[in-house]
Amino acid sequence: MKNIKITTAVLSLTMLFASVSCNRYLDINEDPNNISIDKVTPNELLPVGITSTYAKQSQTLNRFASVVMNSTAGNSLVYGAPFIDDYKPNVSNTFYNDVWDSLFRGIANFEKVITFNDPGSKYVQHKAIAKIMKANYIQILTDLYGDMPYSQAFKGQDNLTPKYDKGEDIYKASIADLDNAIGLLESGQGDEPLSDIVFHGDKDKWISFANTLKLRYLLRMSNVTGDMAAYRDQKLATLSGADFIDEDVLENPGYSAANDAQQNPFTNFYVYLSSGTRAANYSINVASEHAAIILNGNADGDTRPVYQKFNGIVDGRRARMFSLVGGKVSGIRQGNLPGQPGVPAAISRFSYGITIGTGTPTSTREYVEMASAKPGCIMTRAESKFLQAEAALRYPGLFSNAAGNFSAAITASYTYFGASGSAAYLTAIQNVAGLGWAGTDANKLEAIMTQKWIALTGVNPEQSFFDYTRTGFPVTPLATIASNPKPNRLIYPLSEYIGNASNVPAISNADVFSKNQYTPFWARN
C-alpha cells in the first residue's frame, strides 16, 4: 500500500507542478482540490522531483541522444523524411527545448526540499538525497547548455530573471553539494525518508551514488587545464579508496499498467500505452544501421573502417536490445530513404532488455504490464564500472583495477539487458584494440567509450553523447544528409529568450558546432 499512496501523491503533484510556466516554476495557485505548495513537505516533494526528472531523461532526452549517437534512426519506411532536424542537425531555440524546461521544473522540487524550513532537523536525510539528485540533473543540463542559471535559479516569484553562472562554478557548487550531502547522511540526523523511491532509506548506497556522481563530474573535466585541472586533481585524490555504487540506480514510485499516468514514462513514450495500444513513438523509432552492423559483428562485410574491429564478433546482447529480423538486428542508415542503401524492408525496434530489463513476456498483455512496471534507470551499474575503469586508466596512482572494472562493466550490461554469454564475448574481444582491453592507453579509452555506448543504448544515451564530445569516441558516423558536424551543445530554449532575455546569452547556430566561449567549459580543449 505504501507504493500506491506514494504514487498517488506523485501523480497529483506532478500534474500540479506540470501546470507551472517555465519562468514561474513554483507559482502555484490555490485550488480546493489540490494541495497548496506551502503545505507540501519533503516527503511529497522528493519523489515528485525524482519521477519528473527521470521522465524527461527517459523520453525526449533519450531520443535526442540516441539519434545523435546513431543508435536509433527514424523509420523512413513509414515516415517520409523523419528526424530531419536531428540529422542535419538544425539546432535552434525550439530544438528539444522541452529538455531544459522540464528538467528545470523537476529540479525545482529538489531545491524546495533543500530550502524547506526544518528547525527540528526532521528532513536532514531528505535534503541530502535532494542535493544528490539535483547534482545529477544539473550536470546533465550544464553539459547540454554550458553556462546557465544556478545560484539565483529556482526562486519562483522571488526572481523570475536569474543570472547565468559559469559552467565551472556550477560544477564546483554541485560537487560541494555532493560533499555536503555525504556529510548529512553520515551525521545520522533526521527521520528515515519513507518516500525514498530509489534506495529506500539506505544511506550507504546514497553515499556510494554521490561518490560515483563526483567521479563522473571530475572525469568530465579530464581535458581542462590551469586552475580547474588543479581543482579536479585535488578532488580526485579525495575519492581514492572511496566506495562507488555497485548496483543499478533505479527509481520506482509504483509504476503499473493501471492507467497511462502510472506507467513508466519510457514505456508510455516508446512502447505501449496502458490499454495495449502502441505508444506514439513506437513506429518512428527504430534501430540504426550503425548499431545493427556493430551488434551483428559486421556480418555483411561492410568495408567502412569504423566497422572493421567488430568483424565476426556477434554481440550476445543484440536480441535483448533490438528485435531480430531474420536472425539479425536490421537497421536504417540515418538520412536514407527506401530504395537507397541501408534501408531494408523490415526493421528492428527496442527489445525486452531495454523495454523490460530481465524477463520475457508470453503475451501482449503481459508485455504491457511488465514494461509499464519497469523501474526507471537513473544510472546503471555498468556506467559506474566504466567510470571506475576510466579513472584507473587515467589516474593509476589514485585508482586501480582498470581492466577488472572494464570487464565487470560489460558483464553488468549483459545482466541489465537479461542477456547471456558475457564470458564468451569478453574472450572474443580481449585482443581487439578499441573494443577489448588491448593495445595502448588510447585504444583502451576508445574501448571504454565504445562499450559504454553499447551498454547505455536506450537507457542513458546522453552520457555517451557527452563522452563523445569530450573524447571523440566512439567513432560515430553522421547521417547521410548531414550538413553540420555533431553539436557541442544545444541552444537555450525559446522560453529563456522570452522570459529571461536580459540574461540569456545570444547563441547562434554556428556557435553550437564550433568550440568557443559558449562551449561547455570541459569541451573547449
mmCIF file with all atom_site columns, C-alpha atoms in Angstrom, residues 336-488:
data_model
loop_
_atom_site.group_PDB
_atom_site.id
_atom_site.type_symbol
_atom_site.label_atom_id
_atom_site.label_alt_id
_atom_site.label_comp_id
_atom_site.label_asym_id
_atom_site.label_entity_id
_atom_site.label_seq_id
_atom_site.pdbx_PDB_ins_code
_atom_site.Cartn_x
_atom_site.Cartn_y
_atom_site.Cartn_z
_atom_site.occupancy
_atom_site.B_iso_or_equiv
_atom_site.pdbx_formal_charge
_atom_site.auth_seq_id
_atom_site.auth_comp_id
_atom_site.auth_asym_id
_atom_site.auth_atom_id
_atom_site.pdbx_PDB_model_num
ATOM 1   C CA . ASN A 1 336 ? 18.407 7.454   -46.360 1.00 0.00 ? 336 ASN A CA 1
ATOM 2   C CA . LEU A 1 337 ? 15.024 6.626   -47.869 1.00 0.00 ? 337 LEU A CA 1
ATOM 3   C CA . PRO A 1 338 ? 13.526 3.406   -49.298 1.00 0.00 ? 338 PRO A CA 1
ATOM 4   C CA . GLY A 1 339 ? 15.433 2.364   -52.402 1.00 0.00 ? 339 GLY A CA 1
ATOM 5   C CA . GLN A 1 340 ? 18.686 3.840   -51.106 1.00 0.00 ? 340 GLN A CA 1
ATOM 6   C CA . PRO A 1 341 ? 21.480 1.859   -49.425 1.00 0.00 ? 341 PRO A CA 1
ATOM 7   C CA . GLY A 1 342 ? 20.933 0.843   -45.831 1.00 0.00 ? 342 GLY A CA 1
ATOM 8   C CA . VAL A 1 343 ? 17.122 0.833   -45.867 1.00 0.00 ? 343 VAL A CA 1
ATOM 9   C CA . PRO A 1 344 ? 15.917 -2.774  -45.534 1.00 0.00 ? 344 PRO A CA 1
ATOM 10  C CA . ALA A 1 345 ? 12.321 -3.895  -45.990 1.00 0.00 ? 345 ALA A CA 1
ATOM 11  C CA . ALA A 1 346 ? 11.912 -4.845  -42.317 1.00 0.00 ? 346 ALA A CA 1
ATOM 12  C CA . ILE A 1 347 ? 13.459 -3.175  -39.313 1.00 0.00 ? 347 ILE A CA 1
ATOM 13  C CA . SER A 1 348 ? 14.230 -3.779  -35.651 1.00 0.00 ? 348 SER A CA 1
ATOM 14  C CA . ARG A 1 349 ? 12.941 -1.863  -32.641 1.00 0.00 ? 349 ARG A CA 1
ATOM 15  C CA . PHE A 1 350 ? 13.796 -1.775  -28.945 1.00 0.00 ? 350 PHE A CA 1
ATOM 16  C CA . SER A 1 351 ? 13.527 -5.250  -27.448 1.00 0.00 ? 351 SER A CA 1
ATOM 17  C CA . TYR A 1 352 ? 12.899 -6.656  -23.983 1.00 0.00 ? 352 TYR A CA 1
ATOM 18  C CA . GLY A 1 353 ? 16.298 -5.863  -22.473 1.00 0.00 ? 353 GLY A CA 1
ATOM 19  C CA . ILE A 1 354 ? 15.669 -2.155  -22.995 1.00 0.00 ? 354 ILE A CA 1
ATOM 20  C CA . THR A 1 355 ? 11.896 -2.103  -22.514 1.00 0.00 ? 355 THR A CA 1
ATOM 21  C CA . ILE A 1 356 ? 11.661 -4.555  -19.581 1.00 0.00 ? 356 ILE A CA 1
ATOM 22  C CA . GLY A 1 357 ? 15.165 -5.448  -18.405 1.00 0.00 ? 357 GLY A CA 1
ATOM 23  C CA . THR A 1 358 ? 15.187 -9.098  -17.429 1.00 0.00 ? 358 THR A CA 1
ATOM 24  C CA . GLY A 1 359 ? 12.399 -11.491 -18.248 1.00 0.00 ? 359 GLY A CA 1
ATOM 25  C CA . THR A 1 360 ? 10.443 -12.290 -21.404 1.00 0.00 ? 360 THR A CA 1
ATOM 26  C CA . PRO A 1 361 ? 6.670  -11.789 -21.687 1.00 0.00 ? 361 PRO A CA 1
ATOM 27  C CA . THR A 1 362 ? 4.478  -14.532 -23.123 1.00 0.00 ? 362 THR A CA 1
ATOM 28  C CA . SER A 1 363 ? 1.633  -12.299 -24.311 1.00 0.00 ? 363 SER A CA 1
ATOM 29  C CA . THR A 1 364 ? 0.992  -8.714  -25.335 1.00 0.00 ? 364 THR A CA 1
ATOM 30  C CA . ARG A 1 365 ? -0.863 -8.007  -22.110 1.00 0.00 ? 365 ARG A CA 1
ATOM 31  C CA . GLU A 1 366 ? 1.971  -9.387  -20.009 1.00 0.00 ? 366 GLU A CA 1
ATOM 32  C CA . TYR A 1 367 ? 4.392  -7.259  -22.041 1.00 0.00 ? 367 TYR A CA 1
ATOM 33  C CA . VAL A 1 368 ? 2.347  -4.132  -21.313 1.00 0.00 ? 368 VAL A CA 1
ATOM 34  C CA . GLU A 1 369 ? 2.272  -4.923  -17.605 1.00 0.00 ? 369 GLU A CA 1
ATOM 35  C CA . MET A 1 370 ? 5.972  -5.774  -17.338 1.00 0.00 ? 370 MET A CA 1
ATOM 36  C CA . ALA A 1 371 ? 7.126  -2.756  -19.337 1.00 0.00 ? 371 ALA A CA 1
ATOM 37  C CA . SER A 1 372 ? 4.753  -0.407  -17.514 1.00 0.00 ? 372 SER A CA 1
ATOM 38  C CA . ALA A 1 373 ? 6.014  -1.549  -14.106 1.00 0.00 ? 373 ALA A CA 1
ATOM 39  C CA . LYS A 1 374 ? 9.706  -1.393  -15.044 1.00 0.00 ? 374 LYS A CA 1
ATOM 40  C CA . PRO A 1 375 ? 11.754 0.839   -12.717 1.00 0.00 ? 375 PRO A CA 1
ATOM 41  C CA . GLY A 1 376 ? 13.320 3.952   -14.214 1.00 0.00 ? 376 GLY A CA 1
ATOM 42  C CA . CYS A 1 377 ? 17.099 3.801   -14.570 1.00 0.00 ? 377 CYS A CA 1
ATOM 43  C CA . ILE A 1 378 ? 18.994 6.835   -13.286 1.00 0.00 ? 378 ILE A CA 1
ATOM 44  C CA . MET A 1 379 ? 22.425 5.209   -13.592 1.00 0.00 ? 379 MET A CA 1
ATOM 45  C CA . THR A 1 380 ? 23.445 1.648   -14.421 1.00 0.00 ? 380 THR A CA 1
ATOM 46  C CA . ARG A 1 381 ? 25.992 -0.424  -12.556 1.00 0.00 ? 381 ARG A CA 1
ATOM 47  C CA . ALA A 1 382 ? 27.708 -0.738  -15.931 1.00 0.00 ? 382 ALA A CA 1
ATOM 48  C CA . GLU A 1 383 ? 28.201 3.032   -16.144 1.00 0.00 ? 383 GLU A CA 1
ATOM 49  C CA . SER A 1 384 ? 29.647 3.104   -12.633 1.00 0.00 ? 384 SER A CA 1
ATOM 50  C CA . LYS A 1 385 ? 32.144 0.386   -13.555 1.00 0.00 ? 385 LYS A CA 1
ATOM 51  C CA . PHE A 1 386 ? 33.108 2.139   -16.808 1.00 0.00 ? 386 PHE A CA 1
ATOM 52  C CA . LEU A 1 387 ? 33.739 5.341   -14.852 1.00 0.00 ? 387 LEU A CA 1
ATOM 53  C CA . GLN A 1 388 ? 35.966 3.414   -12.448 1.00 0.00 ? 388 GLN A CA 1
ATOM 54  C CA . ALA A 1 389 ? 37.807 1.820   -15.382 1.00 0.00 ? 389 ALA A CA 1
ATOM 55  C CA . GLU A 1 390 ? 38.462 5.229   -16.935 1.00 0.00 ? 390 GLU A CA 1
ATOM 56  C CA . ALA A 1 391 ? 39.583 6.677   -13.606 1.00 0.00 ? 391 ALA A CA 1
ATOM 57  C CA . ALA A 1 392 ? 42.098 3.854   -13.118 1.00 0.00 ? 392 ALA A CA 1
ATOM 58  C CA . LEU A 1 393 ? 43.326 4.207   -16.705 1.00 0.00 ? 393 LEU A CA 1
ATOM 59  C CA . ARG A 1 394 ? 43.868 7.961   -16.446 1.00 0.00 ? 394 ARG A CA 1
ATOM 60  C CA . TYR A 1 395 ? 44.937 8.194   -12.802 1.00 0.00 ? 395 TYR A CA 1
ATOM 61  C CA . PRO A 1 396 ? 46.607 4.881   -11.847 1.00 0.00 ? 396 PRO A CA 1
ATOM 62  C CA . GLY A 1 397 ? 48.199 6.477   -8.795  1.00 0.00 ? 397 GLY A CA 1
ATOM 63  C CA . LEU A 1 398 ? 44.753 7.058   -7.289  1.00 0.00 ? 398 LEU A CA 1
ATOM 64  C CA . PHE A 1 399 ? 42.598 4.242   -8.663  1.00 0.00 ? 399 PHE A CA 1
ATOM 65  C CA . SER A 1 400 ? 43.208 0.608   -9.578  1.00 0.00 ? 400 SER A CA 1
ATOM 66  C CA . ASN A 1 401 ? 41.825 -2.414  -11.400 1.00 0.00 ? 401 ASN A CA 1
ATOM 67  C CA . ALA A 1 402 ? 41.081 -0.714  -14.719 1.00 0.00 ? 402 ALA A CA 1
ATOM 68  C CA . ALA A 1 403 ? 40.858 -3.993  -16.646 1.00 0.00 ? 403 ALA A CA 1
ATOM 69  C CA . GLY A 1 404 ? 38.734 -5.652  -13.969 1.00 0.00 ? 404 GLY A CA 1
ATOM 70  C CA . ASN A 1 405 ? 36.266 -2.770  -13.863 1.00 0.00 ? 405 ASN A CA 1
ATOM 71  C CA . PHE A 1 406 ? 36.075 -2.743  -17.664 1.00 0.00 ? 406 PHE A CA 1
ATOM 72  C CA . SER A 1 407 ? 35.164 -6.442  -17.749 1.00 0.00 ? 407 SER A CA 1
ATOM 73  C CA . ALA A 1 408 ? 32.748 -6.019  -14.843 1.00 0.00 ? 408 ALA A CA 1
ATOM 74  C CA . ALA A 1 409 ? 31.028 -3.183  -16.708 1.00 0.00 ? 409 ALA A CA 1
ATOM 75  C CA . ILE A 1 410 ? 30.400 -5.350  -19.767 1.00 0.00 ? 410 ILE A CA 1
ATOM 76  C CA . THR A 1 411 ? 29.157 -8.204  -17.579 1.00 0.00 ? 411 THR A CA 1
ATOM 77  C CA . ALA A 1 412 ? 26.855 -5.764  -15.746 1.00 0.00 ? 412 ALA A CA 1
ATOM 78  C CA . SER A 1 413 ? 25.456 -4.602  -19.082 1.00 0.00 ? 413 SER A CA 1
ATOM 79  C CA . TYR A 1 414 ? 24.672 -8.181  -20.087 1.00 0.00 ? 414 TYR A CA 1
ATOM 80  C CA . THR A 1 415 ? 22.929 -8.648  -16.743 1.00 0.00 ? 415 THR A CA 1
ATOM 81  C CA . TYR A 1 416 ? 20.932 -5.420  -17.100 1.00 0.00 ? 416 TYR A CA 1
ATOM 82  C CA . PHE A 1 417 ? 19.626 -6.464  -20.512 1.00 0.00 ? 417 PHE A CA 1
ATOM 83  C CA . GLY A 1 418 ? 18.913 -10.017 -19.360 1.00 0.00 ? 418 GLY A CA 1
ATOM 84  C CA . ALA A 1 419 ? 21.398 -11.414 -21.879 1.00 0.00 ? 419 ALA A CA 1
ATOM 85  C CA . SER A 1 420 ? 23.668 -14.438 -21.571 1.00 0.00 ? 420 SER A CA 1
ATOM 86  C CA . GLY A 1 421 ? 27.155 -15.065 -22.943 1.00 0.00 ? 421 GLY A CA 1
ATOM 87  C CA . SER A 1 422 ? 29.194 -12.252 -21.408 1.00 0.00 ? 422 SER A CA 1
ATOM 88  C CA . ALA A 1 423 ? 32.187 -14.536 -20.758 1.00 0.00 ? 423 ALA A CA 1
ATOM 89  C CA . ALA A 1 424 ? 32.342 -15.664 -24.385 1.00 0.00 ? 424 ALA A CA 1
ATOM 90  C CA . TYR A 1 425 ? 32.031 -12.068 -25.569 1.00 0.00 ? 425 TYR A CA 1
ATOM 91  C CA . LEU A 1 426 ? 34.849 -10.916 -23.296 1.00 0.00 ? 426 LEU A CA 1
ATOM 92  C CA . THR A 1 427 ? 37.027 -13.680 -24.686 1.00 0.00 ? 427 THR A CA 1
ATOM 93  C CA . ALA A 1 428 ? 36.176 -12.683 -28.264 1.00 0.00 ? 428 ALA A CA 1
ATOM 94  C CA . ILE A 1 429 ? 37.153 -9.028  -27.751 1.00 0.00 ? 429 ILE A CA 1
ATOM 95  C CA . GLN A 1 430 ? 40.141 -9.477  -25.458 1.00 0.00 ? 430 GLN A CA 1
ATOM 96  C CA . ASN A 1 431 ? 42.759 -8.881  -28.171 1.00 0.00 ? 431 ASN A CA 1
ATOM 97  C CA . VAL A 1 432 ? 40.815 -6.361  -30.272 1.00 0.00 ? 432 VAL A CA 1
ATOM 98  C CA . ALA A 1 433 ? 42.184 -2.858  -29.812 1.00 0.00 ? 433 ALA A CA 1
ATOM 99  C CA . GLY A 1 434 ? 39.475 -0.260  -29.362 1.00 0.00 ? 434 GLY A CA 1
ATOM 100 C CA . LEU A 1 435 ? 36.884 -2.861  -28.384 1.00 0.00 ? 435 LEU A CA 1
ATOM 101 C CA . GLY A 1 436 ? 38.576 -5.015  -25.726 1.00 0.00 ? 436 GLY A CA 1
ATOM 102 C CA . TRP A 1 437 ? 41.250 -4.293  -23.126 1.00 0.00 ? 437 TRP A CA 1
ATOM 103 C CA . ALA A 1 438 ? 44.153 -4.361  -25.562 1.00 0.00 ? 438 ALA A CA 1
ATOM 104 C CA . GLY A 1 439 ? 46.710 -2.039  -27.121 1.00 0.00 ? 439 GLY A CA 1
ATOM 105 C CA . THR A 1 440 ? 47.688 1.441   -25.995 1.00 0.00 ? 440 THR A CA 1
ATOM 106 C CA . ASP A 1 441 ? 46.002 3.586   -23.371 1.00 0.00 ? 441 ASP A CA 1
ATOM 107 C CA . ALA A 1 442 ? 44.325 5.457   -26.226 1.00 0.00 ? 442 ALA A CA 1
ATOM 108 C CA . ASN A 1 443 ? 42.970 2.140   -27.547 1.00 0.00 ? 443 ASN A CA 1
ATOM 109 C CA . LYS A 1 444 ? 41.687 1.276   -24.083 1.00 0.00 ? 444 LYS A CA 1
ATOM 110 C CA . LEU A 1 445 ? 39.969 4.649   -23.734 1.00 0.00 ? 445 LEU A CA 1
ATOM 111 C CA . GLU A 1 446 ? 38.309 4.029   -27.098 1.00 0.00 ? 446 GLU A CA 1
ATOM 112 C CA . ALA A 1 447 ? 37.223 0.590   -25.858 1.00 0.00 ? 447 ALA A CA 1
ATOM 113 C CA . ILE A 1 448 ? 35.686 2.081   -22.709 1.00 0.00 ? 448 ILE A CA 1
ATOM 114 C CA . MET A 1 449 ? 33.704 4.638   -24.693 1.00 0.00 ? 449 MET A CA 1
ATOM 115 C CA . THR A 1 450 ? 32.626 2.114   -27.335 1.00 0.00 ? 450 THR A CA 1
ATOM 116 C CA . GLN A 1 451 ? 31.461 -0.418  -24.786 1.00 0.00 ? 451 GLN A CA 1
ATOM 117 C CA . LYS A 1 452 ? 29.748 2.256   -22.693 1.00 0.00 ? 452 LYS A CA 1
ATOM 118 C CA . TRP A 1 453 ? 27.864 3.411   -25.808 1.00 0.00 ? 453 TRP A CA 1
ATOM 119 C CA . ILE A 1 454 ? 26.582 -0.131  -26.352 1.00 0.00 ? 454 ILE A CA 1
ATOM 120 C CA . ALA A 1 455 ? 25.680 -0.554  -22.679 1.00 0.00 ? 455 ALA A CA 1
ATOM 121 C CA . LEU A 1 456 ? 23.787 2.746   -22.447 1.00 0.00 ? 456 LEU A CA 1
ATOM 122 C CA . THR A 1 457 ? 21.857 2.371   -25.709 1.00 0.00 ? 457 THR A CA 1
ATOM 123 C CA . GLY A 1 458 ? 18.202 3.047   -24.983 1.00 0.00 ? 458 GLY A CA 1
ATOM 124 C CA . VAL A 1 459 ? 18.966 3.519   -21.280 1.00 0.00 ? 459 VAL A CA 1
ATOM 125 C CA . ASN A 1 460 ? 21.002 6.678   -20.583 1.00 0.00 ? 460 ASN A CA 1
ATOM 126 C CA . PRO A 1 461 ? 22.486 7.514   -24.016 1.00 0.00 ? 461 PRO A CA 1
ATOM 127 C CA . GLU A 1 462 ? 23.072 11.183  -23.147 1.00 0.00 ? 462 GLU A CA 1
ATOM 128 C CA . GLN A 1 463 ? 26.177 10.103  -21.224 1.00 0.00 ? 463 GLN A CA 1
ATOM 129 C CA . SER A 1 464 ? 27.689 8.693   -24.421 1.00 0.00 ? 464 SER A CA 1
ATOM 130 C CA . PHE A 1 465 ? 26.969 11.990  -26.183 1.00 0.00 ? 465 PHE A CA 1
ATOM 131 C CA . PHE A 1 466 ? 28.931 13.837  -23.505 1.00 0.00 ? 466 PHE A CA 1
ATOM 132 C CA . ASP A 1 467 ? 31.720 11.244  -23.726 1.00 0.00 ? 467 ASP A CA 1
ATOM 133 C CA . TYR A 1 468 ? 31.884 11.713  -27.494 1.00 0.00 ? 468 TYR A CA 1
ATOM 134 C CA . THR A 1 469 ? 32.052 15.489  -27.114 1.00 0.00 ? 469 THR A CA 1
ATOM 135 C CA . ARG A 1 470 ? 34.904 15.062  -24.638 1.00 0.00 ? 470 ARG A CA 1
ATOM 136 C CA . THR A 1 471 ? 36.922 12.223  -26.213 1.00 0.00 ? 471 THR A CA 1
ATOM 137 C CA . GLY A 1 472 ? 35.807 11.779  -29.844 1.00 0.00 ? 472 GLY A CA 1
ATOM 138 C CA . PHE A 1 473 ? 34.830 8.178   -29.025 1.00 0.00 ? 473 PHE A CA 1
ATOM 139 C CA . PRO A 1 474 ? 33.078 6.084   -30.020 1.00 0.00 ? 474 PRO A CA 1
ATOM 140 C CA . VAL A 1 475 ? 33.556 6.909   -33.695 1.00 0.00 ? 475 VAL A CA 1
ATOM 141 C CA . THR A 1 476 ? 30.019 7.628   -34.864 1.00 0.00 ? 476 THR A CA 1
ATOM 142 C CA . PRO A 1 477 ? 29.016 8.277   -38.496 1.00 0.00 ? 477 PRO A CA 1
ATOM 143 C CA . LEU A 1 478 ? 26.890 11.280  -39.357 1.00 0.00 ? 478 LEU A CA 1
ATOM 144 C CA . ALA A 1 479 ? 23.609 10.939  -41.211 1.00 0.00 ? 479 ALA A CA 1
ATOM 145 C CA . THR A 1 480 ? 23.948 10.883  -44.990 1.00 0.00 ? 480 THR A CA 1
ATOM 146 C CA . ILE A 1 481 ? 22.145 14.236  -45.244 1.00 0.00 ? 481 ILE A CA 1
ATOM 147 C CA . ALA A 1 482 ? 24.155 15.950  -42.504 1.00 0.00 ? 482 ALA A CA 1
ATOM 148 C CA . SER A 1 483 ? 25.312 19.466  -43.311 1.00 0.00 ? 483 SER A CA 1
ATOM 149 C CA . ASN A 1 484 ? 26.877 20.083  -39.905 1.00 0.00 ? 484 ASN A CA 1
ATOM 150 C CA . PRO A 1 485 ? 29.046 18.052  -37.522 1.00 0.00 ? 485 PRO A CA 1
ATOM 151 C CA . LYS A 1 486 ? 27.676 16.833  -34.213 1.00 0.00 ? 486 LYS A CA 1
ATOM 152 C CA . PRO A 1 487 ? 26.757 19.731  -31.917 1.00 0.00 ? 487 PRO A CA 1
ATOM 153 C CA . ASN A 1 488 ? 28.900 20.548  -28.916 1.00 0.00 ? 488 ASN A CA 1
#
